Coordinates of C-alpha atoms in Angstrom, one line a residue:
X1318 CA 83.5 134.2 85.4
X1319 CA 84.3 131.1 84.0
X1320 CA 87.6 130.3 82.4
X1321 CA 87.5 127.9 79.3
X1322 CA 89.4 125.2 79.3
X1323 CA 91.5 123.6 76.5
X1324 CA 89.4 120.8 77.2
X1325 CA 85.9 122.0 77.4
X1326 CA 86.3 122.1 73.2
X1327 CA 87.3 118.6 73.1
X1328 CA 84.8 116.4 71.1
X1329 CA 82.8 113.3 73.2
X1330 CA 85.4 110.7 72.1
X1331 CA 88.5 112.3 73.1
X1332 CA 86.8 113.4 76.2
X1333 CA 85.8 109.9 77.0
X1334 CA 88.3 108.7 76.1
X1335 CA 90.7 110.1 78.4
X1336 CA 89.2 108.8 81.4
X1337 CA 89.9 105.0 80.7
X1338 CA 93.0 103.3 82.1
X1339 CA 94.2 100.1 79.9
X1340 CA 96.6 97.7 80.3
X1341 CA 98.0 95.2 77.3
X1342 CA 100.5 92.6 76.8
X1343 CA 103.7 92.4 76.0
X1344 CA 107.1 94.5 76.4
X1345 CA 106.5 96.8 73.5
X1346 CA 103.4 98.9 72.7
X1347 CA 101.3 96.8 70.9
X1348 CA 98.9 97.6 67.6
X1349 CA 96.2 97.4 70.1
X1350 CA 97.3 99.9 72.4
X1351 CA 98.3 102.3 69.8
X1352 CA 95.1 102.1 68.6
X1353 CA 93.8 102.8 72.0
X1354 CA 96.1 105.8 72.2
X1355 CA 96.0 107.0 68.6
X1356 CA 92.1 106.8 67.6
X1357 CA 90.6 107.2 71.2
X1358 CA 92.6 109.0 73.0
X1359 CA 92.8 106.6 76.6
X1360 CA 93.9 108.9 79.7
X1361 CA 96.3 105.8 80.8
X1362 CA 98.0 102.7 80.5
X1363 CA 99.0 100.3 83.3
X1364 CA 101.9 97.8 83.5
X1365 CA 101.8 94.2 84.9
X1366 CA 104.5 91.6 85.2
X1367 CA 104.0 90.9 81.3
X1368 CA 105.0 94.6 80.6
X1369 CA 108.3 94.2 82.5
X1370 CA 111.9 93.0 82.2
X1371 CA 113.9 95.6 83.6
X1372 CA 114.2 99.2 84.6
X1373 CA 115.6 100.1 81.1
X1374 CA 113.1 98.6 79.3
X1375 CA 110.4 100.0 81.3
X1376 CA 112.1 103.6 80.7
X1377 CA 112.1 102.6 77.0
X1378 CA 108.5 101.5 77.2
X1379 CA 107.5 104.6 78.6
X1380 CA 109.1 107.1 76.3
X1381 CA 107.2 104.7 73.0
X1382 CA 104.0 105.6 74.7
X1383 CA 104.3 108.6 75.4
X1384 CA 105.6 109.5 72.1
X1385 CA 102.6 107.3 70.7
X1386 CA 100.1 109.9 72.2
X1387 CA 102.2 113.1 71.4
X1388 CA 102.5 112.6 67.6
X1389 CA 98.4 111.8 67.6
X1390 CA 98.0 115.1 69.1
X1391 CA 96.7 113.7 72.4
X1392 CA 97.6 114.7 76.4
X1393 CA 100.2 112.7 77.6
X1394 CA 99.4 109.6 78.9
X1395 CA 99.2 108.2 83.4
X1396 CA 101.4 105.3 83.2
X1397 CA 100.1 103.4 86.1
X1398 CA 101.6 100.5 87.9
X1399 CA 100.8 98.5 91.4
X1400 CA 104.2 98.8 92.8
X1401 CA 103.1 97.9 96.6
X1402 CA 106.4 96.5 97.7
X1403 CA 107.3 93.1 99.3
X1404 CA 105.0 90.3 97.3
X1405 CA 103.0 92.4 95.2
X1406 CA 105.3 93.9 92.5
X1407 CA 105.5 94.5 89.0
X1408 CA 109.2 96.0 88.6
X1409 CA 111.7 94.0 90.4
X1410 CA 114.9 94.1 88.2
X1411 CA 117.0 96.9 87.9
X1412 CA 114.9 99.1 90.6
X1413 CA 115.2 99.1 94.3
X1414 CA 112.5 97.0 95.7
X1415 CA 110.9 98.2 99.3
X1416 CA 109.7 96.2 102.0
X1417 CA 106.1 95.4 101.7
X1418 CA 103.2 97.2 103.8
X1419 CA 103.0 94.7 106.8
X1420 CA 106.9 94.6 106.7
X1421 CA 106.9 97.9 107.2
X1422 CA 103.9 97.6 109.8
X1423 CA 105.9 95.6 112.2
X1424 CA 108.7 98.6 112.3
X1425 CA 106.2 100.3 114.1
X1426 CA 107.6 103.4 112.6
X1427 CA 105.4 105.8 110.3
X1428 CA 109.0 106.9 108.4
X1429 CA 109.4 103.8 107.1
X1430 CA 106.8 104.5 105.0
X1431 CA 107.1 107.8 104.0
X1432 CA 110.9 106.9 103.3
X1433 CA 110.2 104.0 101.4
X1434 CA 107.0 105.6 99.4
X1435 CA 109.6 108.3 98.3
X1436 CA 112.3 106.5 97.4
X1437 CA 110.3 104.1 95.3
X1438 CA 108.2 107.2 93.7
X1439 CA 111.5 108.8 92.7
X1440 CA 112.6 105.6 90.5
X1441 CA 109.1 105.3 89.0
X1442 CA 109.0 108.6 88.2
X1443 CA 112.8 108.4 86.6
X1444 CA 111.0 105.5 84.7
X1445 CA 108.3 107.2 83.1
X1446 CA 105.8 105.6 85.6
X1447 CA 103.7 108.5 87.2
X1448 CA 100.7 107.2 89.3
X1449 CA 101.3 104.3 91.9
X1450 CA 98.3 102.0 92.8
X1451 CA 99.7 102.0 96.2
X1452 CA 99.5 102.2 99.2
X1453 CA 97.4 99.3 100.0
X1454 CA 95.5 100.9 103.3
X1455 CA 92.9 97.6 104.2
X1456 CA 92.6 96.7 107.6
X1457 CA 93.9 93.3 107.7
X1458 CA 91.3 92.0 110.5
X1459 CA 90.1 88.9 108.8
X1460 CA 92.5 86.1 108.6
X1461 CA 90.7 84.5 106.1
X1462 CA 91.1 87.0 103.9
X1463 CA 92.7 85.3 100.8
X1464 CA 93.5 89.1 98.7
X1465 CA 95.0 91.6 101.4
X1466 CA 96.7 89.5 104.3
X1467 CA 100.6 91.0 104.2
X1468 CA 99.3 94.1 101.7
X1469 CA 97.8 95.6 104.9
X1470 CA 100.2 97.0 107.2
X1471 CA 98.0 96.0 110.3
X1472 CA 95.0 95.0 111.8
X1473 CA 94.2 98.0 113.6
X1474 CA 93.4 100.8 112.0
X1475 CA 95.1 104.0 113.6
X1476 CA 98.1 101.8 112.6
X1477 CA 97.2 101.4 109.2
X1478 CA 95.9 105.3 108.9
X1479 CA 99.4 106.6 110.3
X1480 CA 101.1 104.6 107.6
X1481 CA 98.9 104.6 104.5
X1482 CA 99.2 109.0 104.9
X1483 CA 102.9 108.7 105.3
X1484 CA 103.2 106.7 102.3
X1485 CA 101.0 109.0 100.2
X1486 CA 103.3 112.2 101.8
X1487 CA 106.4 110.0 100.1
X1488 CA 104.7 108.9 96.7
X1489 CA 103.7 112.4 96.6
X1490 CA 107.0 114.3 97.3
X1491 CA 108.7 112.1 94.8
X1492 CA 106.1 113.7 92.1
X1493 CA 104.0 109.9 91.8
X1494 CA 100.3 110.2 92.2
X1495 CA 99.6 108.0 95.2
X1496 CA 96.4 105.7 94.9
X1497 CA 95.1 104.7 98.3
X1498 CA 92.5 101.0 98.0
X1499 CA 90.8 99.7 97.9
X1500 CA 87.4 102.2 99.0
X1501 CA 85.8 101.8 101.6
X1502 CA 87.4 98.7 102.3
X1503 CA 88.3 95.7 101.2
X1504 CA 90.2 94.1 104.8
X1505 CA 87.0 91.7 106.3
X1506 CA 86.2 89.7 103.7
X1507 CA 86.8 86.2 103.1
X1508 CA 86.0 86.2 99.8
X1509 CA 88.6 87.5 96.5
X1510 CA 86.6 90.1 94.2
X1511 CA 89.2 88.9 91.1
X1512 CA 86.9 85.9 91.4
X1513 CA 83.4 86.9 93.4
X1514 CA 81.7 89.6 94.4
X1515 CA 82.4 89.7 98.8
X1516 CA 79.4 91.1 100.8
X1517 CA 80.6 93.2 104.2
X1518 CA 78.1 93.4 106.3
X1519 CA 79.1 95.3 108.9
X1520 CA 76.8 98.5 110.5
X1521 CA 78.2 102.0 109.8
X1522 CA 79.3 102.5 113.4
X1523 CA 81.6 99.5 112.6
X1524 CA 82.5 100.9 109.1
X1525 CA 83.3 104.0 110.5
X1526 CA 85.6 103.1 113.6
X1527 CA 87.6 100.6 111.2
X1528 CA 87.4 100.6 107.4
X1529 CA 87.0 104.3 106.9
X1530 CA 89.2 105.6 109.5
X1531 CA 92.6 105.2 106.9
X1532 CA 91.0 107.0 104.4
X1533 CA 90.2 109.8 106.0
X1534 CA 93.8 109.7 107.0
X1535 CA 94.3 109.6 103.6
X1536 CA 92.1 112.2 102.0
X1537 CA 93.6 114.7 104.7
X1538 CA 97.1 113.6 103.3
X1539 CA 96.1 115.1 99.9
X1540 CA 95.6 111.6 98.5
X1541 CA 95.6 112.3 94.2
X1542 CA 93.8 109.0 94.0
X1543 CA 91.4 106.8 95.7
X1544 CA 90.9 103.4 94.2
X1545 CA 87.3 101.5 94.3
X1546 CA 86.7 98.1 96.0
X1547 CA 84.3 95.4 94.3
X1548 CA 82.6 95.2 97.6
X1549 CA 79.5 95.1 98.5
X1550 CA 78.5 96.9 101.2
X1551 CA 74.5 97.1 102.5
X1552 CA 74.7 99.7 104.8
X1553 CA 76.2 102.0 102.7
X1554 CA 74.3 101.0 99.9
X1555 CA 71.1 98.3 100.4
X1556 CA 70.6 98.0 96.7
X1557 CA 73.1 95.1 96.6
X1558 CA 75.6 97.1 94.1
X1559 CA 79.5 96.8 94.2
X1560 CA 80.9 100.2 95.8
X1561 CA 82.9 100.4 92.7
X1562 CA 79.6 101.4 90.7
X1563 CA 77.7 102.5 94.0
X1564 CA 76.5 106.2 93.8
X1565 CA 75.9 106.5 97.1
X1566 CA 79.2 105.4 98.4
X1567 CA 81.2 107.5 96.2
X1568 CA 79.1 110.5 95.3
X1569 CA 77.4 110.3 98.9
X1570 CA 80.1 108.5 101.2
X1571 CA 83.5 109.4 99.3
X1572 CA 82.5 113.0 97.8
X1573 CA 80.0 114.8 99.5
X1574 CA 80.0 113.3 103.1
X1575 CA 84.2 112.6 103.7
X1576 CA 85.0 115.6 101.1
X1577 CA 86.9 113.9 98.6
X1578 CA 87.7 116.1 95.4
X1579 CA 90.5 114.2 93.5
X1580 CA 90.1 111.2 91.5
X1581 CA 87.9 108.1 91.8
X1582 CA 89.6 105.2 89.7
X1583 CA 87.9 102.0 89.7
X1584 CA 89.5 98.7 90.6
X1585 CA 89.5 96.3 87.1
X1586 CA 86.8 95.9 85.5
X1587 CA 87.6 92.2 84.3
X1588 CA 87.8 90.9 88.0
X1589 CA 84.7 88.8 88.2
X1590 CA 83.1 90.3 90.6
X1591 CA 82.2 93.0 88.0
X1592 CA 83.0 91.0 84.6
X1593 CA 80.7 88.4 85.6
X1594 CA 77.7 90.2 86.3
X1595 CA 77.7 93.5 84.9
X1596 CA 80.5 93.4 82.3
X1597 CA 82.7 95.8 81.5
X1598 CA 80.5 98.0 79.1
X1599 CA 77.7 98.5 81.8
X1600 CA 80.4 98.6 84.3
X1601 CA 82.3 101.9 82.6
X1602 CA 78.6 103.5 82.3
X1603 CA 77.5 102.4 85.6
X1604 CA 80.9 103.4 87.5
X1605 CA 80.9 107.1 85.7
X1606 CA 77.2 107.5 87.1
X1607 CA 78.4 106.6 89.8
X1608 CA 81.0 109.1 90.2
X1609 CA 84.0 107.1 89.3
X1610 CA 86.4 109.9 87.1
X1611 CA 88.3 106.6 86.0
X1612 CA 88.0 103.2 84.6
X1613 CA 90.5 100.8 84.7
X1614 CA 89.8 97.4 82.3
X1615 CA 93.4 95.7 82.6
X1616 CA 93.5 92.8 79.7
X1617 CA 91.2 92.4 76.8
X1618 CA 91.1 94.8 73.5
X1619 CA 88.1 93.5 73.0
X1620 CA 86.2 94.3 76.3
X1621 CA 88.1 98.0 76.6
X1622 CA 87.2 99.0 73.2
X1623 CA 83.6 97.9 73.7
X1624 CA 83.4 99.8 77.0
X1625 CA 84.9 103.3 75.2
X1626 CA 81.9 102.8 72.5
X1627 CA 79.2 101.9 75.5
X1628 CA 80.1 105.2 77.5
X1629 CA 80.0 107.4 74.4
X1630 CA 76.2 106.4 73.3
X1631 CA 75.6 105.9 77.2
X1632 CA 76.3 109.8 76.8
X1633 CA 74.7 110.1 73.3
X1634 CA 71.5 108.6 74.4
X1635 CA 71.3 109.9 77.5
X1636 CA 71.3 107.5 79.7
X1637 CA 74.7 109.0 81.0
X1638 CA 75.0 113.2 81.5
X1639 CA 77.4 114.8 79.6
X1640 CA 78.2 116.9 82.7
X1641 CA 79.4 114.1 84.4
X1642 CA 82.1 113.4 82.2
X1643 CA 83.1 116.8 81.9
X1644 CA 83.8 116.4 85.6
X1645 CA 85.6 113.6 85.6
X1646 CA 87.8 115.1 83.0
X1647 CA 88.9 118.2 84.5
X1648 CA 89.8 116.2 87.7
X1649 CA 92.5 114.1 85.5
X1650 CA 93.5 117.1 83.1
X1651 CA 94.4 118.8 86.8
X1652 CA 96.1 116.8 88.0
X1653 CA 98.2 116.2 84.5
X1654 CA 98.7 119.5 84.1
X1655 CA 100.4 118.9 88.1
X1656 CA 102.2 116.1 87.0
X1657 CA 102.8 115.2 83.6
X1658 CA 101.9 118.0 81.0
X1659 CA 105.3 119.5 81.5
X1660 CA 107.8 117.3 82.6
X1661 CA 108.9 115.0 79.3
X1662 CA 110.6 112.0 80.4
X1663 CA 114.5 112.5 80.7
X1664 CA 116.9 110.2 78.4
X1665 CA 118.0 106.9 80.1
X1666 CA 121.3 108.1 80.4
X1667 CA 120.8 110.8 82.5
X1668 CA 118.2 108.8 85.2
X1669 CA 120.4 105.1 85.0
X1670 CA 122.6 106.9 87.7
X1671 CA 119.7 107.6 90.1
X1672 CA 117.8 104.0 90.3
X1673 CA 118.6 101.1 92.1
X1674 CA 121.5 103.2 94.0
X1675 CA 123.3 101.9 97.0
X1676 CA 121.8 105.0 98.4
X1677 CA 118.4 104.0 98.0
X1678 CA 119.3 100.2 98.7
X1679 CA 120.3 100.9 102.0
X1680 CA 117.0 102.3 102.9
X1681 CA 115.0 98.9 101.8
X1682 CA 117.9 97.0 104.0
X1683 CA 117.0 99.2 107.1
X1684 CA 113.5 99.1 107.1
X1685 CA 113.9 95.0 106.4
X1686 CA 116.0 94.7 108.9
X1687 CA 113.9 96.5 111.2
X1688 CA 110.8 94.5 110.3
X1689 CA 112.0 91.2 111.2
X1690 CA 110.3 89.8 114.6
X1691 CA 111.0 87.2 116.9
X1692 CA 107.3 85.8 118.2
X1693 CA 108.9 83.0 120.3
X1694 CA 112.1 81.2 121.4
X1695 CA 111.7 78.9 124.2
X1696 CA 114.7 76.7 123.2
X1697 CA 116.1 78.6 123.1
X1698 CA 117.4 77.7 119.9
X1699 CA 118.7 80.8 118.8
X1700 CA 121.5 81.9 117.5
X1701 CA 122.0 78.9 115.0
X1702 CA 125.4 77.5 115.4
X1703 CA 127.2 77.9 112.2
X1704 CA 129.1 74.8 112.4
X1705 CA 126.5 72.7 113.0
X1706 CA 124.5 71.3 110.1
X1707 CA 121.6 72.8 109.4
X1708 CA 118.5 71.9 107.3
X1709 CA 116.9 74.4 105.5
X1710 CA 112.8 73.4 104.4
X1711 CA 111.4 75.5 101.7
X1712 CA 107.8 75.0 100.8
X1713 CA 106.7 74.0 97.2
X1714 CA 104.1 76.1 97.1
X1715 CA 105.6 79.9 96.3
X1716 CA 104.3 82.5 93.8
X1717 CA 104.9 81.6 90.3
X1718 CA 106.5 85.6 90.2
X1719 CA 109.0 84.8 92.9
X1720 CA 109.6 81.2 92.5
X1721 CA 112.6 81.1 90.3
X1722 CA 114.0 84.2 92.5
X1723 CA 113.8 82.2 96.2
X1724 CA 114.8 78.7 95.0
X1725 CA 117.5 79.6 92.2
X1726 CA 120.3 79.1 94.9
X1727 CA 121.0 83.5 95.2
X1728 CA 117.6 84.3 96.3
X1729 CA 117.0 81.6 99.2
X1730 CA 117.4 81.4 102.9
X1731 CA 119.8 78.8 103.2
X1732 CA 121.4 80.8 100.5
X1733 CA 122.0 84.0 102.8
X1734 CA 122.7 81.8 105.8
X1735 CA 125.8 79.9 103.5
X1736 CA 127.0 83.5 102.7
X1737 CA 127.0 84.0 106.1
X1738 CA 129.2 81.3 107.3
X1739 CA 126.7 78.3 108.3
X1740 CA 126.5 74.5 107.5
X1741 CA 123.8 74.7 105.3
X1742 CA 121.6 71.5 103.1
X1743 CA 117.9 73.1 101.5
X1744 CA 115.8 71.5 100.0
X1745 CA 111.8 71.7 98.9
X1746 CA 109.4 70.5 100.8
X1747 CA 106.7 68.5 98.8
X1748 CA 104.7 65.3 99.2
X1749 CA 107.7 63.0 98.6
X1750 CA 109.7 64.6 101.1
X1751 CA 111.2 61.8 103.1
X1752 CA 112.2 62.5 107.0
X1753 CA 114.3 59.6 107.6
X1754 CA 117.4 61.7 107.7
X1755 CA 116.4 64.1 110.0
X1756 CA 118.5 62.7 112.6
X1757 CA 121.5 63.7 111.3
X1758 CA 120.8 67.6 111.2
X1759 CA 121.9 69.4 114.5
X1760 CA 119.2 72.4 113.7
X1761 CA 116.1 72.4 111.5
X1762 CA 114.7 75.4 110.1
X1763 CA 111.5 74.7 108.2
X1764 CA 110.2 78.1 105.9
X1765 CA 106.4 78.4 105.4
X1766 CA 104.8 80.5 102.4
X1767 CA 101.3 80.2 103.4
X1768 CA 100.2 77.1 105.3
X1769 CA 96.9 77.8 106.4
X1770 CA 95.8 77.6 102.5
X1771 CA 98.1 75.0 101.5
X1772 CA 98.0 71.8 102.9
X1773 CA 101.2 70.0 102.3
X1774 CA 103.2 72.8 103.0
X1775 CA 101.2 72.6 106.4
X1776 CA 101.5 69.2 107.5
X1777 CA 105.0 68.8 106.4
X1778 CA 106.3 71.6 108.9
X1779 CA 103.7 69.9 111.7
X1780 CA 105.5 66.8 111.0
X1781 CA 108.9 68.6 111.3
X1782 CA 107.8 70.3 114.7
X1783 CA 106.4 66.9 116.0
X1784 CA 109.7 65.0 114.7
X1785 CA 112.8 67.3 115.9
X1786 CA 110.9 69.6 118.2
X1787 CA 113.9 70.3 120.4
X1788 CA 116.0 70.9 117.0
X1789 CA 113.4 72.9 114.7
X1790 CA 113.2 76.9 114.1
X1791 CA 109.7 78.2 112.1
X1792 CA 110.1 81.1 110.3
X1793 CA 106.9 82.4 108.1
X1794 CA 108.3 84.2 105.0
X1795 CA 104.6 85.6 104.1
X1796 CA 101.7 84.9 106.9
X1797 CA 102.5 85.5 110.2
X1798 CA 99.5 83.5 111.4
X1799 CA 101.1 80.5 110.0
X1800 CA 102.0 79.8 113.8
X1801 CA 98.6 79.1 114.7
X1802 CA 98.9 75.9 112.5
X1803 CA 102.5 74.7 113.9
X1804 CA 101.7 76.1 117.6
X1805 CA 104.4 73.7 119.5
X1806 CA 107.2 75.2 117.4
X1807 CA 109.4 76.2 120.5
X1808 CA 110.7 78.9 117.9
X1809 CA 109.2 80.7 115.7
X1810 CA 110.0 83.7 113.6
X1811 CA 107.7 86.3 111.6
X1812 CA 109.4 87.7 107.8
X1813 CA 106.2 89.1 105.8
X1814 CA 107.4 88.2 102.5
X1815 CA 110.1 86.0 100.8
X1816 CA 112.2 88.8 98.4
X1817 CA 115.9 88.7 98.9
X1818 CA 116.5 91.5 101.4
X1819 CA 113.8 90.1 104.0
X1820 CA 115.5 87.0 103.4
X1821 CA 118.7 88.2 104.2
X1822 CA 117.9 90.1 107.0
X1823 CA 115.9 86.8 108.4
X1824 CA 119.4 84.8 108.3
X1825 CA 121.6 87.2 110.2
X1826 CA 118.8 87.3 112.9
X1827 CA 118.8 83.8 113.0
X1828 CA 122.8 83.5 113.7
X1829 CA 123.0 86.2 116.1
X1830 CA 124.3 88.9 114.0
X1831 CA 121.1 91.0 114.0
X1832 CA 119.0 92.3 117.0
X1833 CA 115.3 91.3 115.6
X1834 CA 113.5 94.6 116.2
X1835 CA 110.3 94.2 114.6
X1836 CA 106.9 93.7 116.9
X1837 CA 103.4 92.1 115.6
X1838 CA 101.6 94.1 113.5
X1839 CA 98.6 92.0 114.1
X1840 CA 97.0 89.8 116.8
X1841 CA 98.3 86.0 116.3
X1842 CA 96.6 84.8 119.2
X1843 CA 95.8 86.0 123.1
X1844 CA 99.3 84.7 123.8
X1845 CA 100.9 86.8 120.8
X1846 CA 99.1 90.6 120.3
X1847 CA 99.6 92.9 118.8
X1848 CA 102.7 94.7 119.3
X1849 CA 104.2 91.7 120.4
X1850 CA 108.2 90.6 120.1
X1851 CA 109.9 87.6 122.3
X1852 CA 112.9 89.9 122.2
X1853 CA 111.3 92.5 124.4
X1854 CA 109.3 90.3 126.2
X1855 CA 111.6 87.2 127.4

């Protein structure tokens, strides 16, 4: 016998509507999204950057759209939000930012990312914010790749499986719905699907041994969420179409063949690699056929409220079954009815206590300080002498996000290494830089972003290196293959990303007050593999 459903009754546009995900802009609802909410009924809402000042705003934010939906008689809304850790994060301030996925990586330690994953879930979830586009589980195998790189947690992909299902366990414990990308893979490309559409072309034997391998980790992890890649792939599919609205990768791949029965949610629909081809209104229809349960269209009203109207005569016409979007539904309604249907968010004075704790602080320090890894030190150079003077290089080139954070004088390395007690002069690298005072710095440390993608942040640190060789430290505060670019650097140290506590854990490495305990969580080179740390090995 078959039970009705609440939902079964719905009519088509509140049904449809329920299984779109929009972002907007600014830091209060705007008349947009209350239309969105109010007159259509959208399942979610996602925050960026632009949605976010601090933790109580974001609680405040929360509680106005949620309250938005309530009063027009609608489900509560997913508030969605890629909190990844490390570099790529919305919610900084206020919160307790974790290491980032290759960070964690080079812990070699699967509780570092369940630990992290719960502790992060838990302030989302204080915050209003109940589904987590995260964990990133890519294989990072292509160091060209100019999307993934330190999102991965490794280039192997037993690494990366052991992690990404730890980190769903966490997300998932903490009461977040964790959303594993990007399906079935989005690690070996060289080419960024915000801006093209990338073509894998790898055999299913391949596919299966690398790409797929962490999420069937994943899906046995109970995974709530799988995201979709805009990937092409032409040995799942030869017809040329982006997985993301591919029925035969996730009906016949994702659904029937690896068993997957929770909820497909696309990547953005205004990345080019869709936008550009398809648009977004063809894109909603053709990802639903597909077997997507949710569509995600981050920016413009315009393009999301022409994609609600496409998928309701899509259905009206025909041209997409009704049945289908029945399906979709009653996956999201589950899993609300799990997550959100019940639980109204609590008053900020009773969750301020609970985020951002010293508690939860000292698990980000731990796992930072266990990612940081020594690669080399032939000087050996290290530990830096704190009354020498010491030069601290910082490239120009830095995320707009985390500029003002690194070079504001509390954010910095030579910052942490002054708190600490050494002879410290920073300054930016850019192409004015002169080198004639170089002489009269006993130590050199030179700090790269990114080099192999920005030039002058490349040749000023090979310039460095050939200037003061016996004098000068590397230490890569994103790309660990930055090496490969500086390779007679006789020191050289790996940090995956440039936020405060990485930083500080780099500087008390680099004077001798920390052990670095962190090993390669990729291959740099046949002289550095995987696994590999100069503090084990000299």
């Amino acid at each position: 016998m078959t039970t009705t459903r609440e939902w079964d009754n719905w009519s088509l546009k509140k049904k449809v509507g329920q299984l779109f995900v929009f972002g907007f802009h600014g830091f209060e609802p705007t008349a947009q999204i209350k239309q969105l909410i109010e007159t259509s009924g959208i399942g979610g809402t996602i925050y960026f950057s632009r949605n976010v000042k601090d933790a109580k705003q974001v609680h405040k934010l929360s509680g106005e759209l949620q309250s938005i939906a309530r009063k027009a008689g609608n489900p509560p809304l997913f508030v969605a939000i890629d909190q990844e850790g490390g570099m790529v994060a919305r919610l900084v301030d206020g919160v307790t930012l974790m290491p980032g996925n290759m960070a964690l990586g080079a812990t070699g330690d699967k509780e570092s990312a369940r630990e992290t994953a719960f502790v992060c879930g838990e302030e989302l979830r204080q915050l209003g914010v109940t589904m987590n586009y995260a964990p990133c589980i890519d294989v990072n195998n292509n160091p060209d790749n100019p999307v993934i790189n330190v999102r991965s947690y490794s280039d192997r992909s037993d690494v990366v499986a052991e992690l990404g299902a730890a980190a769903v366990a966490g997300y998932q414990a903490a009461r977040v719905a964790a959303t594993v990308k990007h399906f079935p893979g989005h690690g070996d490309t060289a080419v960024d699907s915000h801006h093209a559409l990338p073509i894998l072309l790898h055999g299913r034997d391949r596919l299966d041994a690398i790409e797929l391998k962490p999420f069937r980790a994943a899906i046995e992890a109970g995974t709530d969420c799988i995201m979709t890649a805009h990937v092409c792939l032409p040995a799942l599919d030869p017809s040329g179409v982006p997985s993301t609205l591919s029925e035969p990768v996730i009906t016949g791949l994702l659904r029937k063949e690896l068993g997957y029965d929770g909820i497909v949610v696309t990547d953005c629909l205004e990345m080019d690699a869709i936008d550009k081809t398809y648009g977004p209104e063809q894109g909603a229809i053709k990802a639903l056929q597909a077997g997507a349960d949710m569509v995600l269209i981050s920016h413009t009203f315009d393009k999301q409220w022409a994609a609600l109207e496409a998928v309701v005569r899509a259905v009206e016409n025909g041209e997409l079954a009704e049945a289908r979007i029945n399906e979709a539904l009653n996956r999201i309604m589950t899993l609300k009815e799990k997550l959100v249907l019940e639980e109204p968010l609590l008053p900020w004075s009773q969750v301020e206590w609970e985020i951002g704790t010293e508690v939860n602080r000292a698990v980000a320090i731990k796992w930072s300080e266990a990612s940081v890894t020594l690669v080399k030190d032939e000087g050996p150079l290290l530990p830096l002498s704190r009354e020498k003077s010491t030069l601290v290089l910082w490239p120009k080139i830095v995320p707009v996000s985390v500029a003002d954070e690194m070079l504001s004088g509390d954010g910095s390395l030579g910052h942490f290494l002054g708190e600490y007690g050494a002879n410290i002069v920073e300054r930016q690298m850019d192409d004015d830089h002169p080198f004639a005072d170089l002489e009269t710095f006993s130590q050199i440390v030179v700090v790269t972003y990114d080099a192999s993608k920005h030039p002058v942040e490349r040749d000023i640190a090979r310039e460095v290196v050939k200037l003061a060789p016996e004098r000068t430290i590397a230490v890569s505060v994103r790309n660990p293959l930055d090496l490969l670019l500086y390779p007679e650097v006789k020191t050289y140290m790996a940090v995956y990303e440039c936020r405060p506590l990485a930083l500080a854990a780099a500087a008390r490495v680099l004077l001798g007050d920390l052990k670095p305990q962190g090993k390669l969580p990729l291959e740099i080179s046949a002289a550095y593999p995987f696994g590999w740390s100069a503090a084990v090995h000299s």
